[in-house]
PDB file of C-alpha atoms in Angstrom:
ATOM      1  CA  MET A   1     -46.467 -18.111 -24.546  1.00 54.00           C
ATOM      2  CA  SER A   2     -47.528 -19.588 -27.884  1.00 61.00           C
ATOM      3  CA  ARG A   3     -46.754 -17.820 -31.137  1.00 66.00           C
ATOM      4  CA  ASP A   4     -50.496 -17.175 -31.673  1.00 61.00           C
ATOM      5  CA  ALA A   5     -50.851 -15.613 -28.212  1.00 62.00           C
ATOM      6  CA  ALA A   6     -47.775 -13.437 -28.776  1.00 66.00           C
ATOM      7  CA  SER A   7     -49.100 -12.396 -32.189  1.00 72.00           C
ATOM      8  CA  GLY A   8     -52.509 -11.564 -30.677  1.00 73.00           C
ATOM      9  CA  GLN A   9     -50.834  -9.514 -27.954  1.00 79.00           C
ATOM     10  CA  ASN A  10     -48.815  -7.630 -30.542  1.00 85.00           C
ATOM     11  CA  ASP A  11     -51.937  -6.927 -32.639  1.00 88.00           C
ATOM     12  CA  ARG A  12     -53.748  -5.520 -29.573  1.00 89.00           C
ATOM     13  CA  ARG A  13     -50.738  -3.370 -28.700  1.00 91.00           C
ATOM     14  CA  GLU A  14     -50.565  -1.939 -32.242  1.00 93.00           C
ATOM     15  CA  GLU A  15     -54.319  -1.285 -32.298  1.00 93.00           C
ATOM     16  CA  LEU A  16     -54.135   0.427 -28.906  1.00 93.00           C
ATOM     17  CA  LEU A  17     -51.299   2.694 -30.070  1.00 93.00           C
ATOM     18  CA  ARG A  18     -53.190   3.574 -33.256  1.00 94.00           C
ATOM     19  CA  ARG A  19     -56.350   4.532 -31.366  1.00 94.00           C
ATOM     20  CA  LEU A  20     -54.484   6.323 -28.588  1.00 94.00           C
ATOM     21  CA  GLY A  21     -52.431   8.528 -30.896  1.00 93.00           C
ATOM     22  CA  HIS A  22     -50.056  10.653 -28.828  1.00 92.00           C
ATOM     23  CA  ARG A  23     -52.348  10.912 -25.784  1.00 95.00           C
ATOM     24  CA  PRO A  24     -50.768   9.986 -22.456  1.00 97.00           C
ATOM     25  CA  ILE A  25     -52.031   7.092 -20.370  1.00 97.00           C
ATOM     26  CA  VAL A  26     -52.334   8.301 -16.771  1.00 98.00           C
ATOM     27  CA  LEU A  27     -52.324   5.773 -13.933  1.00 98.00           C
ATOM     28  CA  ILE A  28     -54.173   6.776 -10.792  1.00 98.00           C
ATOM     29  CA  GLY A  29     -54.814   4.994  -7.510  1.00 96.00           C
ATOM     30  CA  MET A  30     -53.676   4.630  -3.946  1.00 93.00           C
ATOM     31  CA  MET A  31     -50.084   4.379  -2.763  1.00 87.00           C
ATOM     32  CA  GLY A  32     -49.094   0.745  -3.007  1.00 87.00           C
ATOM     33  CA  ALA A  33     -51.500  -0.064  -5.856  1.00 91.00           C
ATOM     34  CA  GLY A  34     -48.569  -0.716  -8.195  1.00 90.00           C
ATOM     35  CA  LYS A  35     -48.793   2.340 -10.449  1.00 93.00           C
ATOM     36  CA  THR A  36     -45.007   2.676 -10.832  1.00 93.00           C
ATOM     37  CA  THR A  37     -44.276  -1.016 -11.409  1.00 93.00           C
ATOM     38  CA  VAL A  38     -47.216  -1.519 -13.776  1.00 95.00           C
ATOM     39  CA  GLY A  39     -46.483   1.832 -15.434  1.00 96.00           C
ATOM     40  CA  ARG A  40     -42.881   0.913 -16.225  1.00 96.00           C
ATOM     41  CA  ARG A  41     -43.926  -2.434 -17.713  1.00 96.00           C
ATOM     42  CA  LEU A  42     -46.758  -0.821 -19.665  1.00 96.00           C
ATOM     43  CA  ALA A  43     -44.473   1.894 -21.058  1.00 97.00           C
ATOM     44  CA  SER A  44     -41.902  -0.697 -22.076  1.00 95.00           C
ATOM     45  CA  ARG A  45     -44.518  -2.784 -23.897  1.00 94.00           C
ATOM     46  CA  LEU A  46     -45.953   0.266 -25.676  1.00 95.00           C
ATOM     47  CA  GLY A  47     -42.574   1.767 -26.586  1.00 95.00           C
ATOM     48  CA  ARG A  48     -43.372   4.807 -24.447  1.00 97.00           C
ATOM     49  CA  HIS A  49     -41.530   6.730 -21.760  1.00 96.00           C
ATOM     50  CA  PHE A  50     -42.653   6.183 -18.131  1.00 98.00           C
ATOM     51  CA  VAL A  51     -42.807   9.288 -15.944  1.00 97.00           C
ATOM     52  CA  ASP A  52     -43.559   9.343 -12.209  1.00 96.00           C
ATOM     53  CA  SER A  53     -45.213  12.620 -11.183  1.00 95.00           C
ATOM     54  CA  ASP A  54     -43.933  12.314  -7.590  1.00 92.00           C
ATOM     55  CA  GLU A  55     -40.329  12.101  -8.860  1.00 94.00           C
ATOM     56  CA  GLU A  56     -40.933  15.115 -11.106  1.00 95.00           C
ATOM     57  CA  VAL A  57     -42.388  17.117  -8.189  1.00 93.00           C
ATOM     58  CA  GLU A  58     -39.286  16.262  -6.138  1.00 93.00           C
ATOM     59  CA  LYS A  59     -36.992  17.385  -8.984  1.00 94.00           C
ATOM     60  CA  ALA A  60     -38.912  20.648  -9.406  1.00 92.00           C
ATOM     61  CA  ALA A  61     -38.874  21.373  -5.653  1.00 91.00           C
ATOM     62  CA  GLY A  62     -35.344  20.153  -5.063  1.00 93.00           C
ATOM     63  CA  MET A  63     -36.498  18.128  -2.058  1.00 92.00           C
ATOM     64  CA  THR A  64     -38.267  14.884  -1.221  1.00 90.00           C
ATOM     65  CA  ILE A  65     -42.047  14.712  -0.921  1.00 87.00           C
ATOM     66  CA  GLU A  66     -41.588  13.930   2.756  1.00 85.00           C
ATOM     67  CA  ASP A  67     -39.566  17.155   3.164  1.00 89.00           C
ATOM     68  CA  ILE A  68     -42.117  19.178   1.160  1.00 90.00           C
ATOM     69  CA  PHE A  69     -44.898  17.925   3.462  1.00 86.00           C
ATOM     70  CA  ARG A  70     -42.841  18.618   6.581  1.00 89.00           C
ATOM     71  CA  THR A  71     -41.534  22.043   5.515  1.00 92.00           C
ATOM     72  CA  HIS A  72     -44.402  23.499   3.467  1.00 91.00           C
ATOM     73  CA  GLY A  73     -47.440  21.296   4.173  1.00 87.00           C
ATOM     74  CA  GLU A  74     -49.723  19.237   1.966  1.00 85.00           C
ATOM     75  CA  ALA A  75     -51.438  22.248   0.330  1.00 86.00           C
ATOM     76  CA  ASP A  76     -48.107  23.487  -1.057  1.00 89.00           C
ATOM     77  CA  PHE A  77     -47.258  20.015  -2.305  1.00 89.00           C
ATOM     78  CA  ARG A  78     -50.635  19.744  -4.097  1.00 88.00           C
ATOM     79  CA  ALA A  79     -50.180  23.167  -5.737  1.00 90.00           C
ATOM     80  CA  GLY A  80     -46.790  22.093  -7.103  1.00 91.00           C
ATOM     81  CA  GLU A  81     -48.208  18.736  -8.162  1.00 93.00           C
ATOM     82  CA  VAL A  82     -50.928  20.384 -10.308  1.00 94.00           C
ATOM     83  CA  LYS A  83     -48.318  22.487 -12.138  1.00 94.00           C
ATOM     84  CA  VAL A  84     -46.005  19.528 -12.726  1.00 95.00           C
ATOM     85  CA  ILE A  85     -48.795  17.261 -14.015  1.00 96.00           C
ATOM     86  CA  ALA A  86     -50.089  20.030 -16.312  1.00 96.00           C
ATOM     87  CA  ARG A  87     -46.585  20.280 -17.799  1.00 96.00           C
ATOM     88  CA  LEU A  88     -46.152  16.507 -18.115  1.00 96.00           C
ATOM     89  CA  LEU A  89     -49.500  16.060 -19.876  1.00 96.00           C
ATOM     90  CA  LYS A  90     -48.146  18.165 -22.749  1.00 95.00           C
ATOM     91  CA  ASP A  91     -45.574  15.430 -23.467  1.00 93.00           C
ATOM     92  CA  ASP A  92     -46.445  12.963 -26.209  1.00 89.00           C
ATOM     93  CA  ASN A  93     -46.311   9.194 -25.879  1.00 92.00           C
ATOM     94  CA  ILE A  94     -45.900   8.868 -22.120  1.00 97.00           C
ATOM     95  CA  VAL A  95     -47.294   6.645 -19.415  1.00 97.00           C
ATOM     96  CA  LEU A  96     -47.684   8.845 -16.340  1.00 98.00           C
ATOM     97  CA  GLY A  97     -47.873   7.402 -12.839  1.00 97.00           C
ATOM     98  CA  THR A  98     -49.419   9.891 -10.409  1.00 96.00           C
ATOM     99  CA  GLY A  99     -49.364  10.215  -6.643  1.00 91.00           C
ATOM    100  CA  GLY A 100     -52.358   8.898  -4.704  1.00 91.00           C
ATOM    101  CA  GLY A 101     -53.895  12.333  -4.132  1.00 91.00           C
ATOM    102  CA  ALA A 102     -53.315  13.817  -7.589  1.00 94.00           C
ATOM    103  CA  PHE A 103     -56.618  12.809  -9.235  1.00 96.00           C
ATOM    104  CA  ILE A 104     -58.535  14.025  -6.161  1.00 95.00           C
ATOM    105  CA  ASN A 105     -57.626  17.611  -7.101  1.00 93.00           C
ATOM    106  CA  PRO A 106     -60.435  18.895  -9.385  1.00 94.00           C
ATOM    107  CA  GLU A 107     -57.988  20.917 -11.522  1.00 93.00           C
ATOM    108  CA  THR A 108     -55.695  17.933 -12.104  1.00 94.00           C
ATOM    109  CA  ARG A 109     -58.691  15.674 -12.754  1.00 96.00           C
ATOM    110  CA  ALA A 110     -60.022  18.076 -15.409  1.00 96.00           C
ATOM    111  CA  LEU A 111     -56.586  18.249 -17.078  1.00 94.00           C
ATOM    112  CA  VAL A 112     -56.305  14.459 -17.172  1.00 96.00           C
ATOM    113  CA  LYS A 113     -59.851  14.051 -18.512  1.00 96.00           C
ATOM    114  CA  SER A 114     -59.270  16.553 -21.312  1.00 95.00           C
ATOM    115  CA  SER A 115     -55.919  15.308 -22.584  1.00 94.00           C
ATOM    116  CA  ALA A 116     -55.294  11.697 -21.536  1.00 97.00           C
ATOM    117  CA  VAL A 117     -56.811   8.295 -20.860  1.00 97.00           C
ATOM    118  CA  SER A 118     -56.973   7.626 -17.122  1.00 98.00           C
ATOM    119  CA  VAL A 119     -56.619   4.161 -15.614  1.00 98.00           C
ATOM    120  CA  TRP A 120     -57.468   3.457 -11.985  1.00 98.00           C
ATOM    121  CA  ILE A 121     -55.251   0.689 -10.613  1.00 96.00           C
ATOM    122  CA  LYS A 122     -57.630  -0.490  -7.889  1.00 96.00           C
ATOM    123  CA  ALA A 123     -56.464  -2.645  -4.997  1.00 93.00           C
ATOM    124  CA  ASP A 124     -58.195  -3.841  -1.857  1.00 91.00           C
ATOM    125  CA  PHE A 125     -57.275  -2.579   1.600  1.00 90.00           C
ATOM    126  CA  GLU A 126     -55.263  -5.590   2.788  1.00 91.00           C
ATOM    127  CA  LEU A 127     -53.071  -5.718  -0.322  1.00 89.00           C
ATOM    128  CA  LEU A 128     -52.405  -1.956  -0.105  1.00 89.00           C
ATOM    129  CA  PHE A 129     -51.622  -2.083   3.600  1.00 86.00           C
ATOM    130  CA  GLN A 130     -49.285  -5.040   3.155  1.00 86.00           C
ATOM    131  CA  ARG A 131     -47.405  -3.174   0.404  1.00 83.00           C
ATOM    132  CA  VAL A 132     -47.198   0.270   2.038  1.00 80.00           C
ATOM    133  CA  SER A 133     -46.140  -1.211   5.394  1.00 77.00           C
ATOM    134  CA  ARG A 134     -42.845  -2.268   3.803  1.00 71.00           C
ATOM    135  CA  ARG A 135     -41.870   1.371   3.243  1.00 65.00           C
ATOM    136  CA  SER A 136     -41.462   4.265   5.626  1.00 61.00           C
ATOM    137  CA  ASN A 137     -41.640   7.064   3.011  1.00 59.00           C
ATOM    138  CA  ARG A 138     -45.426   7.587   3.069  1.00 62.00           C
ATOM    139  CA  PRO A 139     -46.016  10.945   4.812  1.00 57.00           C
ATOM    140  CA  LEU A 140     -49.797  10.560   4.913  1.00 57.00           C
ATOM    141  CA  LEU A 141     -49.458   7.296   6.876  1.00 64.00           C
ATOM    142  CA  LYS A 142     -47.178   8.690   9.586  1.00 71.00           C
ATOM    143  CA  THR A 143     -50.016   8.633  12.093  1.00 70.00           C
ATOM    144  CA  ALA A 144     -50.810   6.836  15.351  1.00 74.00           C
ATOM    145  CA  ASN A 145     -53.052   4.389  13.466  1.00 81.00           C
ATOM    146  CA  PRO A 146     -51.874   3.913   9.858  1.00 81.00           C
ATOM    147  CA  ARG A 147     -54.520   1.223   9.155  1.00 86.00           C
ATOM    148  CA  GLU A 148     -57.307   3.609  10.112  1.00 90.00           C
ATOM    149  CA  THR A 149     -55.673   6.432   8.130  1.00 87.00           C
ATOM    150  CA  LEU A 150     -55.387   4.257   5.022  1.00 88.00           C
ATOM    151  CA  GLN A 151     -59.047   3.200   5.325  1.00 92.00           C
ATOM    152  CA  LYS A 152     -60.136   6.854   5.632  1.00 93.00           C
ATOM    153  CA  LEU A 153     -58.116   7.758   2.516  1.00 91.00           C
ATOM    154  CA  ILE A 154     -59.753   4.874   0.623  1.00 94.00           C
ATOM    155  CA  ASP A 155     -63.224   5.993   1.743  1.00 95.00           C
ATOM    156  CA  VAL A 156     -62.587   9.527   0.449  1.00 95.00           C
ATOM    157  CA  ARG A 157     -60.631   8.693  -2.706  1.00 96.00           C
ATOM    158  CA  TYR A 158     -62.298   5.620  -4.208  1.00 96.00           C
ATOM    159  CA  PRO A 159     -65.516   7.431  -5.254  1.00 97.00           C
ATOM    160  CA  VAL A 160     -63.341  10.027  -7.076  1.00 97.00           C
ATOM    161  CA  TYR A 161     -61.017   7.415  -8.604  1.00 98.00           C
ATOM    162  CA  ALA A 162     -64.167   5.775  -9.998  1.00 97.00           C
ATOM    163  CA  GLU A 163     -64.375   8.712 -12.451  1.00 97.00           C
ATOM    164  CA  ALA A 164     -61.341   7.312 -14.302  1.00 98.00           C
ATOM    165  CA  ASP A 165     -61.930   6.159 -17.875  1.00 97.00           C
ATOM    166  CA  VAL A 166     -60.852   2.595 -17.070  1.00 97.00           C
ATOM    167  CA  THR A 167     -60.528   0.507 -13.893  1.00 97.00           C
ATOM    168  CA  VAL A 168     -58.129  -2.439 -13.592  1.00 96.00           C
ATOM    169  CA  VAL A 169     -57.911  -4.450 -10.373  1.00 93.00           C
ATOM    170  CA  SER A 170     -54.419  -5.027  -8.985  1.00 87.00           C
ATOM    171  CA  ARG A 171     -54.093  -8.352  -7.260  1.00 83.00           C
ATOM    172  CA  ASP A 172     -51.211 -10.356  -5.896  1.00 81.00           C
ATOM    173  CA  VAL A 173     -50.181 -11.456  -9.394  1.00 82.00           C
ATOM    174  CA  PRO A 174     -47.136 -10.583 -11.532  1.00 81.00           C
ATOM    175  CA  GLN A 175     -47.348  -6.926 -12.543  1.00 83.00           C
ATOM    176  CA  ASP A 176     -46.803  -7.968 -16.185  1.00 87.00           C
ATOM    177  CA  GLN A 177     -50.227  -9.567 -16.012  1.00 90.00           C
ATOM    178  CA  VAL A 178     -51.735  -6.325 -14.679  1.00 92.00           C
ATOM    179  CA  ALA A 179     -49.982  -4.418 -17.503  1.00 93.00           C
ATOM    180  CA  SER A 180     -51.590  -6.803 -20.049  1.00 93.00           C
ATOM    181  CA  GLU A 181     -54.974  -6.191 -18.438  1.00 94.00           C
ATOM    182  CA  VAL A 182     -54.423  -2.416 -18.692  1.00 95.00           C
ATOM    183  CA  ILE A 183     -53.681  -2.755 -22.431  1.00 95.00           C
ATOM    184  CA  ASP A 184     -56.847  -4.806 -22.964  1.00 95.00           C
ATOM    185  CA  ALA A 185     -59.016  -2.489 -20.835  1.00 96.00           C
ATOM    186  CA  VAL A 186     -57.776   0.723 -22.484  1.00 96.00           C
ATOM    187  CA  LEU A 187     -58.211  -0.782 -25.943  1.00 96.00           C
ATOM    188  CA  SER A 188     -61.803  -1.832 -25.100  1.00 95.00           C
ATOM    189  CA  TYR A 189     -62.517   1.664 -23.752  1.00 96.00           C
ATOM    190  CA  LEU A 190     -61.144   3.339 -26.906  1.00 96.00           C
ATOM    191  CA  GLU A 191     -63.099   0.978 -29.164  1.00 94.00           C
ATOM    192  CA  ARG A 192     -66.307   1.860 -27.279  1.00 93.00           C
ATOM    193  CA  THR A 193     -65.686   5.623 -27.318  1.00 89.00           C
ATOM    194  CA  ASP A 194     -64.677   5.580 -31.017  1.00 81.00           C
ATOM    195  CA  ALA A 195     -67.845   3.612 -31.856  1.00 80.00           C
ATOM    196  CA  ASN A 196     -69.987   6.139 -29.950  1.00 78.00           C
ATOM    197  CA  GLY A 197     -68.331   9.082 -31.704  1.00 63.00           C
TER     198      GLY A 197
END
């Protein structure tokens, strides 16, 4: 990277931090979209702390998400998730990666909209399926036809995810590139909203 490009990147980062203040950046999207990987890189570049809401739910419950689903069901998991995200959103200077269903909950969505900037990391079906197929810890995909299940989740969730403040498309590129695109997209969003009062 040239010195000018690095300097321009640094200027955008500083401007983003100034406009953002202490507000969290919340990453939403499907499992496999890259929220954790992009979130860690984004937090590192912004000098912020990355928090994964799924990990925090597991800590609070003292069990894995898979075990929560199996033992208590999805409704119980979602109730705990709302409480955990509400607590996390009170933290300053974080990048928060959320589980795929978090933003679908109207209460969580309202909390995010009122106190953070939300970024939808959007990925197409094939990329998501390729990524989630590598892991066996996706309770919602433990079905007879995981492809069909994933497509149904996309059909239900994408119209709700579209309510996010910013959308960035995740492709099969280095996640650093996606993190740069998130910085640019959030900065553009904040410039527009500041200009419109």
